[in-house]
CSV table of N, CA, C and O in Angstrom, one decimal:
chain,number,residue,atom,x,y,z
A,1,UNK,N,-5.2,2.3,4.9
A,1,UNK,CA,-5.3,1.3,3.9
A,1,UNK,C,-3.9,0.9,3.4
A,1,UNK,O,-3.0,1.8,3.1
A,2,UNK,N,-3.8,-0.6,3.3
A,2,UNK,CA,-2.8,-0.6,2.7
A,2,UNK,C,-2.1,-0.3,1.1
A,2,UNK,O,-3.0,0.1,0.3
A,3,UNK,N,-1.3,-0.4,0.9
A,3,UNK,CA,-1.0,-0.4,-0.7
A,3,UNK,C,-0.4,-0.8,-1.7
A,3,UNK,O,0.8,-0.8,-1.7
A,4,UNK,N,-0.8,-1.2,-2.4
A,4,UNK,CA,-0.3,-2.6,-3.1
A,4,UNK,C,1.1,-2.8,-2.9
A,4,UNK,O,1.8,-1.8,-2.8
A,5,UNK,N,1.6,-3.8,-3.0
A,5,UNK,CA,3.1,-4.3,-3.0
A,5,UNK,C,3.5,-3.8,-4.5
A,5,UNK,O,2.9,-3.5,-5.5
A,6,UNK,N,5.0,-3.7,-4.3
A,6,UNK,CA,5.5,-2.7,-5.7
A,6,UNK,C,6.7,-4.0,-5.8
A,6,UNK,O,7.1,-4.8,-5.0
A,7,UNK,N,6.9,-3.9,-6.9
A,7,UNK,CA,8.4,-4.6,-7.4
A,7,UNK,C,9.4,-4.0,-6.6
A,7,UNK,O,9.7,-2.8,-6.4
A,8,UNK,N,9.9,-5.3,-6.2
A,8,UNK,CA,11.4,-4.8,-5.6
A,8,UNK,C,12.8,-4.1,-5.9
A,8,UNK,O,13.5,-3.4,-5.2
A,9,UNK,N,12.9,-4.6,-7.6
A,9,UNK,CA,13.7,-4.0,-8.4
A,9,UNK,C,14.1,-2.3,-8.7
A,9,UNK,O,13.4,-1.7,-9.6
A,10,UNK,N,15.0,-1.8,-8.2
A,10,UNK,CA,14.9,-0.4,-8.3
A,10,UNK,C,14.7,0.1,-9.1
A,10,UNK,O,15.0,-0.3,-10.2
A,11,UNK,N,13.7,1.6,-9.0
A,11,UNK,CA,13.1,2.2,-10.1
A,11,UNK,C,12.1,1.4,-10.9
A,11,UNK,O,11.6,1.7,-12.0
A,12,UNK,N,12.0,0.0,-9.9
A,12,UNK,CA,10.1,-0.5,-11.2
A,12,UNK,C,9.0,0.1,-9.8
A,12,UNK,O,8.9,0.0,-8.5
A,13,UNK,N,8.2,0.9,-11.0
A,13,UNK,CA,6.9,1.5,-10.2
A,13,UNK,C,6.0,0.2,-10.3
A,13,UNK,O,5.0,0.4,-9.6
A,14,UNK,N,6.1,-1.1,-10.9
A,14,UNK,CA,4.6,-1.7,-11.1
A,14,UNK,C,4.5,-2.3,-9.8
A,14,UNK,O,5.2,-2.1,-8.8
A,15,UNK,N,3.2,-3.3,-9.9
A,15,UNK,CA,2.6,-3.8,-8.7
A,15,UNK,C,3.6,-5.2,-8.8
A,15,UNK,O,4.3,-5.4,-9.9
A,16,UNK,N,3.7,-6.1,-7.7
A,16,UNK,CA,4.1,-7.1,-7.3
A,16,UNK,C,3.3,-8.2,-7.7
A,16,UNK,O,2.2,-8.2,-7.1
A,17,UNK,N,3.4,-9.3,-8.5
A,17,UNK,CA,2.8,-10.3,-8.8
A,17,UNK,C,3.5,-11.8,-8.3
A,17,UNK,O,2.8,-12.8,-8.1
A,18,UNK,N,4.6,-11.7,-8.1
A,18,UNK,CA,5.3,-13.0,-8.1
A,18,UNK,C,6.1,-12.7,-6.9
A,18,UNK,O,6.2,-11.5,-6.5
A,19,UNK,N,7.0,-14.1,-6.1
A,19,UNK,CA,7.8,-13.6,-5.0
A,19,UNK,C,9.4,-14.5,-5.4
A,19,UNK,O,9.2,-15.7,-5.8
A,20,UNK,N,10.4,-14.1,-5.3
A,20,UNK,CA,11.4,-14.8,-5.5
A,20,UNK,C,12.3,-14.5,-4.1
A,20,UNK,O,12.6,-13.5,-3.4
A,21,UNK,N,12.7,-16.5,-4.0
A,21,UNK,CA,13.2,-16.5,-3.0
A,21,UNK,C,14.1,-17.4,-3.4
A,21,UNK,O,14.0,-18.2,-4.3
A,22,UNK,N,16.0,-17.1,-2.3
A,22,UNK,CA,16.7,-18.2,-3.1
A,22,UNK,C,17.3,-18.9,-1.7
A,22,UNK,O,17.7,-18.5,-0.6
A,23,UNK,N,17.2,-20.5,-2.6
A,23,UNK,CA,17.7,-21.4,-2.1
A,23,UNK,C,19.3,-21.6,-1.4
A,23,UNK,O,19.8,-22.7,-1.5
A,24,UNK,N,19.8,-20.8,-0.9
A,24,UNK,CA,21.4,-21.0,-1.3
A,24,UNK,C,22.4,-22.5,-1.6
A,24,UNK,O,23.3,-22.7,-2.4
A,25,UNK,N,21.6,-23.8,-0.1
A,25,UNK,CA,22.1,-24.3,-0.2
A,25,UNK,C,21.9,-25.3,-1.4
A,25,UNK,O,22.5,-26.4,-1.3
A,26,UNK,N,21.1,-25.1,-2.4
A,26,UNK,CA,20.9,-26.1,-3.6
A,26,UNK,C,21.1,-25.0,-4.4
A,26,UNK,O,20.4,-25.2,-5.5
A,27,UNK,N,21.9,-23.7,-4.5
A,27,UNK,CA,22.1,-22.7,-5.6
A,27,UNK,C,20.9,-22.5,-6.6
A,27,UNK,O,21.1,-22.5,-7.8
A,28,UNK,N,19.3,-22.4,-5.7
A,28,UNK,CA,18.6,-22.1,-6.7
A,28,UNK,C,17.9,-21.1,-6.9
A,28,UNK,O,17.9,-20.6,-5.7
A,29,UNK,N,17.0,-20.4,-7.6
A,29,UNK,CA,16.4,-19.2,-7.4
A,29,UNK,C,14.9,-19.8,-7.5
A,29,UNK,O,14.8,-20.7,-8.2
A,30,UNK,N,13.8,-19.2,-6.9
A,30,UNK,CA,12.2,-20.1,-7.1
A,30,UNK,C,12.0,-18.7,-7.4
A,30,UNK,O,12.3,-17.8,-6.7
A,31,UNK,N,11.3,-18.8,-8.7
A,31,UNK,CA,9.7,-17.5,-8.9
A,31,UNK,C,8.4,-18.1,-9.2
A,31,UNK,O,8.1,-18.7,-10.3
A,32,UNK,N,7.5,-17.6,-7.8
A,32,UNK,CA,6.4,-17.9,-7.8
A,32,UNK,C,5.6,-17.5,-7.5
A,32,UNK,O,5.8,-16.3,-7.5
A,33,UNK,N,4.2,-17.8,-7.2
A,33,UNK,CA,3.1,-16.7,-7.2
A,33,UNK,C,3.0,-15.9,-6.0
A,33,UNK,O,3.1,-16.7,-5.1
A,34,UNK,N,2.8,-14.4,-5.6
A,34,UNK,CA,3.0,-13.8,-4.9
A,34,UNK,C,2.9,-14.0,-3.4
A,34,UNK,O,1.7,-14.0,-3.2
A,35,UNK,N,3.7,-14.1,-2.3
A,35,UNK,CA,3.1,-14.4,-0.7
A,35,UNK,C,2.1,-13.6,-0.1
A,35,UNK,O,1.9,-12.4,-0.1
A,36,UNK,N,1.6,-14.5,0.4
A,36,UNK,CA,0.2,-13.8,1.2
A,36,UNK,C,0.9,-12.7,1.8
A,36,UNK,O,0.3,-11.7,1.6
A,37,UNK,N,2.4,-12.5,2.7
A,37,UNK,CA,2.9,-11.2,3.3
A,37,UNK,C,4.4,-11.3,2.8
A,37,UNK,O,5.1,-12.1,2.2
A,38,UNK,N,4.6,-10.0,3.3
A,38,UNK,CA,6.3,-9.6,2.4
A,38,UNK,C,7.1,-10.3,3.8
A,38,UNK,O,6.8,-9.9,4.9
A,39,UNK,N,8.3,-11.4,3.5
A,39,UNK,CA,9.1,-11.7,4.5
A,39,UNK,C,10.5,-11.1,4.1
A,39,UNK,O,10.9,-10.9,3.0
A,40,UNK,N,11.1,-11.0,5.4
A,40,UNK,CA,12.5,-11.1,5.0
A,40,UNK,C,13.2,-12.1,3.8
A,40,UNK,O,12.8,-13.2,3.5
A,41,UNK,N,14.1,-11.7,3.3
A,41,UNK,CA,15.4,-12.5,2.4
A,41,UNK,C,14.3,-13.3,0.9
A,41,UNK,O,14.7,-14.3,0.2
A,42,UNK,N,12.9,-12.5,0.7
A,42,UNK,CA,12.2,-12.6,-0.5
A,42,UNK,C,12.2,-11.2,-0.9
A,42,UNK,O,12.6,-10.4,-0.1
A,43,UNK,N,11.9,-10.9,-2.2
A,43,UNK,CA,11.8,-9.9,-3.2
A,43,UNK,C,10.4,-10.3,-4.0
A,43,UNK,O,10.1,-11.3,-4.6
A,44,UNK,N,9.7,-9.3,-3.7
A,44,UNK,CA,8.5,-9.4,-5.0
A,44,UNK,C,8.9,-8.8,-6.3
A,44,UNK,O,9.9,-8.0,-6.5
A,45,UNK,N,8.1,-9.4,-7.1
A,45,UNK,CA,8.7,-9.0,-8.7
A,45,UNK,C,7.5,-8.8,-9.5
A,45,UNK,O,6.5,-9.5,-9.4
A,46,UNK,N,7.7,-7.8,-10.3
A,46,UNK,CA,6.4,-7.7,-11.6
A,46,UNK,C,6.5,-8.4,-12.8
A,46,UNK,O,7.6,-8.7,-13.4
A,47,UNK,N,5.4,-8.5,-13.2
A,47,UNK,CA,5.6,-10.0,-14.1
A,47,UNK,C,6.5,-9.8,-15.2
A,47,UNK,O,6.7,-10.9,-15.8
A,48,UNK,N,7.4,-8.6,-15.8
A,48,UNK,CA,8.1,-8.6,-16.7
A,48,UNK,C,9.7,-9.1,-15.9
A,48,UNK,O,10.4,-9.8,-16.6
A,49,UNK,N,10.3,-8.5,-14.4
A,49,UNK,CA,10.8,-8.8,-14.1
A,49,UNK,C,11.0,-10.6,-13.7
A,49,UNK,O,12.0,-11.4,-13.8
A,50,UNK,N,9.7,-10.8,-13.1
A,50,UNK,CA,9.7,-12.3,-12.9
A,50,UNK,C,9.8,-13.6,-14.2
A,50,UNK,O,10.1,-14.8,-13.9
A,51,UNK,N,9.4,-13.2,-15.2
A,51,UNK,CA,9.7,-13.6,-16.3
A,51,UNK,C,10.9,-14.1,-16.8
A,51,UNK,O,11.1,-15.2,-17.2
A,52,UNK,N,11.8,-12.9,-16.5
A,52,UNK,CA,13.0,-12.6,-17.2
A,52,UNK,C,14.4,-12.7,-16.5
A,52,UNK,O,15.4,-12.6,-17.1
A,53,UNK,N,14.1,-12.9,-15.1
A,53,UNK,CA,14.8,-13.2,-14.1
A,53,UNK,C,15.9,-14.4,-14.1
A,53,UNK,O,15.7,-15.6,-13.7
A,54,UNK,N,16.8,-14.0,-14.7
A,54,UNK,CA,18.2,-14.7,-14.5
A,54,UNK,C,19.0,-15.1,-13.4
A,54,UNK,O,19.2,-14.2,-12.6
A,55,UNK,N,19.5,-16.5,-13.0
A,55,UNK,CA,20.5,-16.1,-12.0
A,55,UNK,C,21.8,-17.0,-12.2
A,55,UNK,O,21.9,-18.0,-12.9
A,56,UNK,N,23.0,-16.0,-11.4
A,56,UNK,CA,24.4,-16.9,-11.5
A,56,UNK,C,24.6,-18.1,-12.1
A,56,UNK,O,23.9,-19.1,-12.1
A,57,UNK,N,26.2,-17.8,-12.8
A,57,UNK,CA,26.2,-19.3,-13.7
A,57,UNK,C,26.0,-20.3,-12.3
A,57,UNK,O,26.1,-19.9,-11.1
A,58,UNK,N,25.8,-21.4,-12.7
A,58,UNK,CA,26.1,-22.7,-11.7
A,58,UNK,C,24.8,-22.7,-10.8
A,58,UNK,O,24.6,-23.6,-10.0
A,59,UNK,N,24.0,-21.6,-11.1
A,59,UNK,CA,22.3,-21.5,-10.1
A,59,UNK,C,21.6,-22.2,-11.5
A,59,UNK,O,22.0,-22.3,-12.7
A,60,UNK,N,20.3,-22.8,-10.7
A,60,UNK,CA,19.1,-23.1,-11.5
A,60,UNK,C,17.6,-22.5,-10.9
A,60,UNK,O,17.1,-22.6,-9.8
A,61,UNK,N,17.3,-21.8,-11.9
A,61,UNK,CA,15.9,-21.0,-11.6
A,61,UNK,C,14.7,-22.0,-11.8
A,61,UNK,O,14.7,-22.6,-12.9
A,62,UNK,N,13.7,-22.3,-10.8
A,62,UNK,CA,12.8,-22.5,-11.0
A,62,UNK,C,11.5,-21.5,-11.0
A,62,UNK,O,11.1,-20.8,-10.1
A,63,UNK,N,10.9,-21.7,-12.0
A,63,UNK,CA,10.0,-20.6,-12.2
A,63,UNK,C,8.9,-21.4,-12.5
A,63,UNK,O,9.0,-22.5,-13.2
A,64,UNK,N,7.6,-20.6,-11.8
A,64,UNK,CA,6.1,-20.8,-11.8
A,64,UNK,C,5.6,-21.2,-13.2
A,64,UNK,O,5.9,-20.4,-14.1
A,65,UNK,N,5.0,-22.1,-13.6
A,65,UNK,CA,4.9,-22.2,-15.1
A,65,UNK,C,3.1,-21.6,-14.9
A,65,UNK,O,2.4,-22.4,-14.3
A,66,UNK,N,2.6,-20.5,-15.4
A,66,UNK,CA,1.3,-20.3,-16.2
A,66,UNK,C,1.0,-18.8,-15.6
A,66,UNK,O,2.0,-18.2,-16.0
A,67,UNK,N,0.4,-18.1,-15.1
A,67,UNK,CA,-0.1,-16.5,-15.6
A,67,UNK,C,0.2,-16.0,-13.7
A,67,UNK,O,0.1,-16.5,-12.6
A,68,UNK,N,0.7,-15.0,-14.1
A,68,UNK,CA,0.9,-14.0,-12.6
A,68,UNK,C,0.0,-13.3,-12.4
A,68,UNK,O,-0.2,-12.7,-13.5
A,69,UNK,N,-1.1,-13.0,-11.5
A,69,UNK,CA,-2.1,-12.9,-11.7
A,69,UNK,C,-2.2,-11.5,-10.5
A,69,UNK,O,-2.2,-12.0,-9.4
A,70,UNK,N,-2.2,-10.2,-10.4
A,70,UNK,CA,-2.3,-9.7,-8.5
A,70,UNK,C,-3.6,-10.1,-8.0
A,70,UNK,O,-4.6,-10.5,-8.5
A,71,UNK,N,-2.9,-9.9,-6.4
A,71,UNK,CA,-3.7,-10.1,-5.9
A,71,UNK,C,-4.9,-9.5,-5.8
A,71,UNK,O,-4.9,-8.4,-6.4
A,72,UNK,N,-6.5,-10.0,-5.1
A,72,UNK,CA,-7.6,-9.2,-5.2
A,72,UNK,C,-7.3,-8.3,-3.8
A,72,UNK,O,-6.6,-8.7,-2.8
A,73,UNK,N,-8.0,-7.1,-4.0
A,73,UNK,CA,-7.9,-6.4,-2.8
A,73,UNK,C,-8.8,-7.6,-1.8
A,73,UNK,O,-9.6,-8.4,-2.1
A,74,UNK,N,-8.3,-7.1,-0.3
A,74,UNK,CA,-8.6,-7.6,0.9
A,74,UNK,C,-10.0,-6.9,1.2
A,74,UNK,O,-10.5,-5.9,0.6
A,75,UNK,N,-10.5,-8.0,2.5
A,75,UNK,CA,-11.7,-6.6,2.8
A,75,UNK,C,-10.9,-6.4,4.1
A,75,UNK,O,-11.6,-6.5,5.1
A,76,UNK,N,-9.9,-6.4,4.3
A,76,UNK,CA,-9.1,-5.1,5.3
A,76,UNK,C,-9.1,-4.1,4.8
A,76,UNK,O,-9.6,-3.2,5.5
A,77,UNK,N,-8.6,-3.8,3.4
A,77,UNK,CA,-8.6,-2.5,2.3
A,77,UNK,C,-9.5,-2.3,2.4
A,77,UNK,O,-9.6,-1.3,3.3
A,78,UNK,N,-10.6,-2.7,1.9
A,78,UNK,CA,-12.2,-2.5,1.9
A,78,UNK,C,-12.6,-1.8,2.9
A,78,UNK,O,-13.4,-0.9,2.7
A,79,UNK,N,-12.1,-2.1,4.1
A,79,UNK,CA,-13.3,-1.5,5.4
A,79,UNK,C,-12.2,-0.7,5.9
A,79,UNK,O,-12.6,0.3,6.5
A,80,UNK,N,-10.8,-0.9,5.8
A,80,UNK,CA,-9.9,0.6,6.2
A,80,UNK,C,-10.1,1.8,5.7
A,80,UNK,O,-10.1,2.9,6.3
A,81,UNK,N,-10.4,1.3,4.2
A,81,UNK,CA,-10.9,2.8,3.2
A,81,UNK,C,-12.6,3.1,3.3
A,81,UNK,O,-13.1,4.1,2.8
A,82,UNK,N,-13.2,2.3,3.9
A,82,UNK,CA,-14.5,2.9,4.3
A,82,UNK,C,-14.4,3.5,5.9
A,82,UNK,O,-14.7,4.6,6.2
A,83,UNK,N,-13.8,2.5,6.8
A,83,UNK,CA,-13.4,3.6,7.9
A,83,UNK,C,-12.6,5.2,7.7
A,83,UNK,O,-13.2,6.0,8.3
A,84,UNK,N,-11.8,5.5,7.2
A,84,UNK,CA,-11.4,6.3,6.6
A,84,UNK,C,-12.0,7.6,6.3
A,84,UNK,O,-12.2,8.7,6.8
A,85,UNK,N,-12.4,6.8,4.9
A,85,UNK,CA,-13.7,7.9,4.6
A,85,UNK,C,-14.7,8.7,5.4
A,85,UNK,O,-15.0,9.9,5.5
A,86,UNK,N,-15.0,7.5,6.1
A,86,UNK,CA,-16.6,8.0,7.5
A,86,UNK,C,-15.5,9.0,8.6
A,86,UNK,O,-15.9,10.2,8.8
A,87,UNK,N,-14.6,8.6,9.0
A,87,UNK,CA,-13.9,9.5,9.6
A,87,UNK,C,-13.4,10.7,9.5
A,87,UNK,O,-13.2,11.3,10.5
A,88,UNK,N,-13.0,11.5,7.8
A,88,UNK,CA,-13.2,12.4,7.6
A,88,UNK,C,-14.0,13.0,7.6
A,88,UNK,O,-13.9,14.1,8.1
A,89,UNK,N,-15.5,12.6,7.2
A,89,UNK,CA,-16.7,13.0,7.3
A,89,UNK,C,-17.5,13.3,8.0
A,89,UNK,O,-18.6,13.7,7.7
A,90,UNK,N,-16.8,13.1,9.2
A,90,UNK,CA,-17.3,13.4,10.7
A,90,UNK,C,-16.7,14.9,11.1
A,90,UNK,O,-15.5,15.4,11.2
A,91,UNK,N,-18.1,15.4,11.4
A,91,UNK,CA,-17.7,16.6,12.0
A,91,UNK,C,-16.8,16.9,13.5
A,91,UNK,O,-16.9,16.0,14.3
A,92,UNK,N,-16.3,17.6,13.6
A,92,UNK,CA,-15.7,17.8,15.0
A,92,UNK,C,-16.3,18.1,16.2
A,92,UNK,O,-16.9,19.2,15.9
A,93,UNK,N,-16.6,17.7,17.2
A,93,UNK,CA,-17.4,17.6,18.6
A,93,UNK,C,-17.4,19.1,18.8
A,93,UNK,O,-16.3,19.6,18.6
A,94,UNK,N,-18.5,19.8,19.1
A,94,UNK,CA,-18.6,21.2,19.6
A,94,UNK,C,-17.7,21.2,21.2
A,94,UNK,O,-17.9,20.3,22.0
A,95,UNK,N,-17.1,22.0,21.3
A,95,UNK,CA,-16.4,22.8,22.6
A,95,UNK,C,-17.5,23.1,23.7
A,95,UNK,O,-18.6,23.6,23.5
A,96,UNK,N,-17.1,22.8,24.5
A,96,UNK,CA,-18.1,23.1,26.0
A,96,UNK,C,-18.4,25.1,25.7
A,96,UNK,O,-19.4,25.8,25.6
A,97,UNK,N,-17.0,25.5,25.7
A,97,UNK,CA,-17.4,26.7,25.3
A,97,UNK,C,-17.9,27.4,24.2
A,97,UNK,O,-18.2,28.6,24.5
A,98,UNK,N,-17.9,27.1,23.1
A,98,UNK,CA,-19.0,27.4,22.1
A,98,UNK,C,-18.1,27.9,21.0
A,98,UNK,O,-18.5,28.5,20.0
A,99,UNK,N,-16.5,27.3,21.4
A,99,UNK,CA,-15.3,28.2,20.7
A,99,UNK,C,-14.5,26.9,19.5
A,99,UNK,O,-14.0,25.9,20.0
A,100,UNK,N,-14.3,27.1,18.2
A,100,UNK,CA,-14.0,26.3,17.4
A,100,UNK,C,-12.4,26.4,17.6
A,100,UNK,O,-11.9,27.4,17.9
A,101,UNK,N,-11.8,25.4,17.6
A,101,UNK,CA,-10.2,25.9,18.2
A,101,UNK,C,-9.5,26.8,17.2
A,101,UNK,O,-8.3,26.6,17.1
A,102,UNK,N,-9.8,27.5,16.7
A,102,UNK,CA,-9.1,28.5,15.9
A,102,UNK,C,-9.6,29.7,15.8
A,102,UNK,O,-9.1,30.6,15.1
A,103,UNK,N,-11.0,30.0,16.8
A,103,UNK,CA,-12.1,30.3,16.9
A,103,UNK,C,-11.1,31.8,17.8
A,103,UNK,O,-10.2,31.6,18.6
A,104,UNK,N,-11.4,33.2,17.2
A,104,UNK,CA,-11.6,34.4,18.2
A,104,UNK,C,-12.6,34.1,19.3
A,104,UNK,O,-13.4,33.2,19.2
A,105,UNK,N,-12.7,35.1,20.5
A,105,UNK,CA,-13.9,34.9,21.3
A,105,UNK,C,-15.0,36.2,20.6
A,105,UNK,O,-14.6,37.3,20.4
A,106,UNK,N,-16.3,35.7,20.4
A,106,UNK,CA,-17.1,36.3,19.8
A,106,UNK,C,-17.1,36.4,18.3
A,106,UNK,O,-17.8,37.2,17.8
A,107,UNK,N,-16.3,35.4,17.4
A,107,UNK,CA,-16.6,35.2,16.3
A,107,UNK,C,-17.3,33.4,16.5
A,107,UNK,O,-17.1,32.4,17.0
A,108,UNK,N,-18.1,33.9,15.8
A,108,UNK,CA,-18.9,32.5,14.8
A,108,UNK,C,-18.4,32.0,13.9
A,108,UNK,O,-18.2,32.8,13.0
A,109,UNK,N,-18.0,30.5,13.8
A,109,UNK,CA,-17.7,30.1,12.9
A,109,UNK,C,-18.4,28.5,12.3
A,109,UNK,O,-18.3,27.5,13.0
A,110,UNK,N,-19.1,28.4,11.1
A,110,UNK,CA,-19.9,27.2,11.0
A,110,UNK,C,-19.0,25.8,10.8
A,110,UNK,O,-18.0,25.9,11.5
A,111,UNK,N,-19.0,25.0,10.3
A,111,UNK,CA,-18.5,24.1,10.0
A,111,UNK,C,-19.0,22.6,9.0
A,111,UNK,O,-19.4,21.5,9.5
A,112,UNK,N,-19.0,22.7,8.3
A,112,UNK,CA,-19.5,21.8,7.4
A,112,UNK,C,-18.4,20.8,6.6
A,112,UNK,O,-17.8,21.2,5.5
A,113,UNK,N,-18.1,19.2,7.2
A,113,UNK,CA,-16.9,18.5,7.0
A,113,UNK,C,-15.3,18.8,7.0
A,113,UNK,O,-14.6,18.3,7.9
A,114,UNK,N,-14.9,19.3,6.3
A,114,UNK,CA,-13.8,19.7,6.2
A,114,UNK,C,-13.5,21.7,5.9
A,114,UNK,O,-12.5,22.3,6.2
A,115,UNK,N,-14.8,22.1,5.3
A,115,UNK,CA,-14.7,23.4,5.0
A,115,UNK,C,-15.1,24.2,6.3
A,115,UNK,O,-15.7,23.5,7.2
A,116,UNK,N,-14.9,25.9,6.6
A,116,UNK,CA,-15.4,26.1,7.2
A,116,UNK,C,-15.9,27.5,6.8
A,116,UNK,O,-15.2,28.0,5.9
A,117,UNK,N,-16.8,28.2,7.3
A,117,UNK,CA,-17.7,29.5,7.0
A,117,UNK,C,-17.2,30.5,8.2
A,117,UNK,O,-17.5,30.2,9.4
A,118,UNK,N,-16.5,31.6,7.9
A,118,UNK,CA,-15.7,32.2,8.8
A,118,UNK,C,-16.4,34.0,8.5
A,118,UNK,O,-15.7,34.8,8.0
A,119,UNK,N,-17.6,34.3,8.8
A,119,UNK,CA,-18.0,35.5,8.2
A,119,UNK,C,-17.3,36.8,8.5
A,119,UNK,O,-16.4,37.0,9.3
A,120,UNK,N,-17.8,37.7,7.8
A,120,UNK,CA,-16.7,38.6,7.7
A,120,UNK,C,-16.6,39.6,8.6
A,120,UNK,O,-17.7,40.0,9.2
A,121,UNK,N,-15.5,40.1,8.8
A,121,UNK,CA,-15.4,41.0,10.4
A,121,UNK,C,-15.8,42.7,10.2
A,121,UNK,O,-15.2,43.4,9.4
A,122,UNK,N,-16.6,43.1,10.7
A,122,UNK,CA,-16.9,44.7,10.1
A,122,UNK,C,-16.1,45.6,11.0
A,122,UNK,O,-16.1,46.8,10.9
């Protein structure tokens, strides 16, 4: 699964709402509502940084006028984290030989998801 887009700004933990990209040849900076994908020579930004985002004398910022909103999860997310899931949950295919791979020969061992029942050796 993927995971949300973070601010590009060093050291911001938040999510990514907005994308800023600059114009060079019209010296301008655009912040706007976040790109469907992260491209080169753009920066995502969280709405306090996007806000507040200054640039060089002699630049003009154009910024998104009304609410940054994130994005909704995808149903790629959706069905990656349900594939996921079902995949841990799945038990491991029994061995032709009857031997769990960590398995002594002549010890039993059960198996139920991720735990396993290893009884005790007398």
């Amino acid at each position: 699964m993927r995971s949300p887009r973070r601010c590009s700004r060093n050291g911001c933990p938040r999510q990514a709402v907005a994308t800023l990209t600059y114009v060079y040849n019209e010296s301008t900076a655009v912040v706007g509502p976040l790109a469907a994908f992260a491209e080169p020579h753009t920066y995502d930004l969280c709405e306090p940084h996007a806000r507040n985002l200054t640039a060089p004398r002699g630049w003009e910022v154009v910024r998104h006028e009304g609410e940054f909103s994130p994005p909704p999860p995808t149903t790629d997310d959706l069905v990656a984290l349900a594939d996921a899931v079902r995949e841990a949950a799945r038990p491991a295919p029994p061995r032709p030989d009857g031997l769990n791979d960590d398995s002594q020969p002549g010890q039993q061992t059960g198996r139920r998801g991720h735990l396993r029942v290893i009884p005790p050796t007398h």
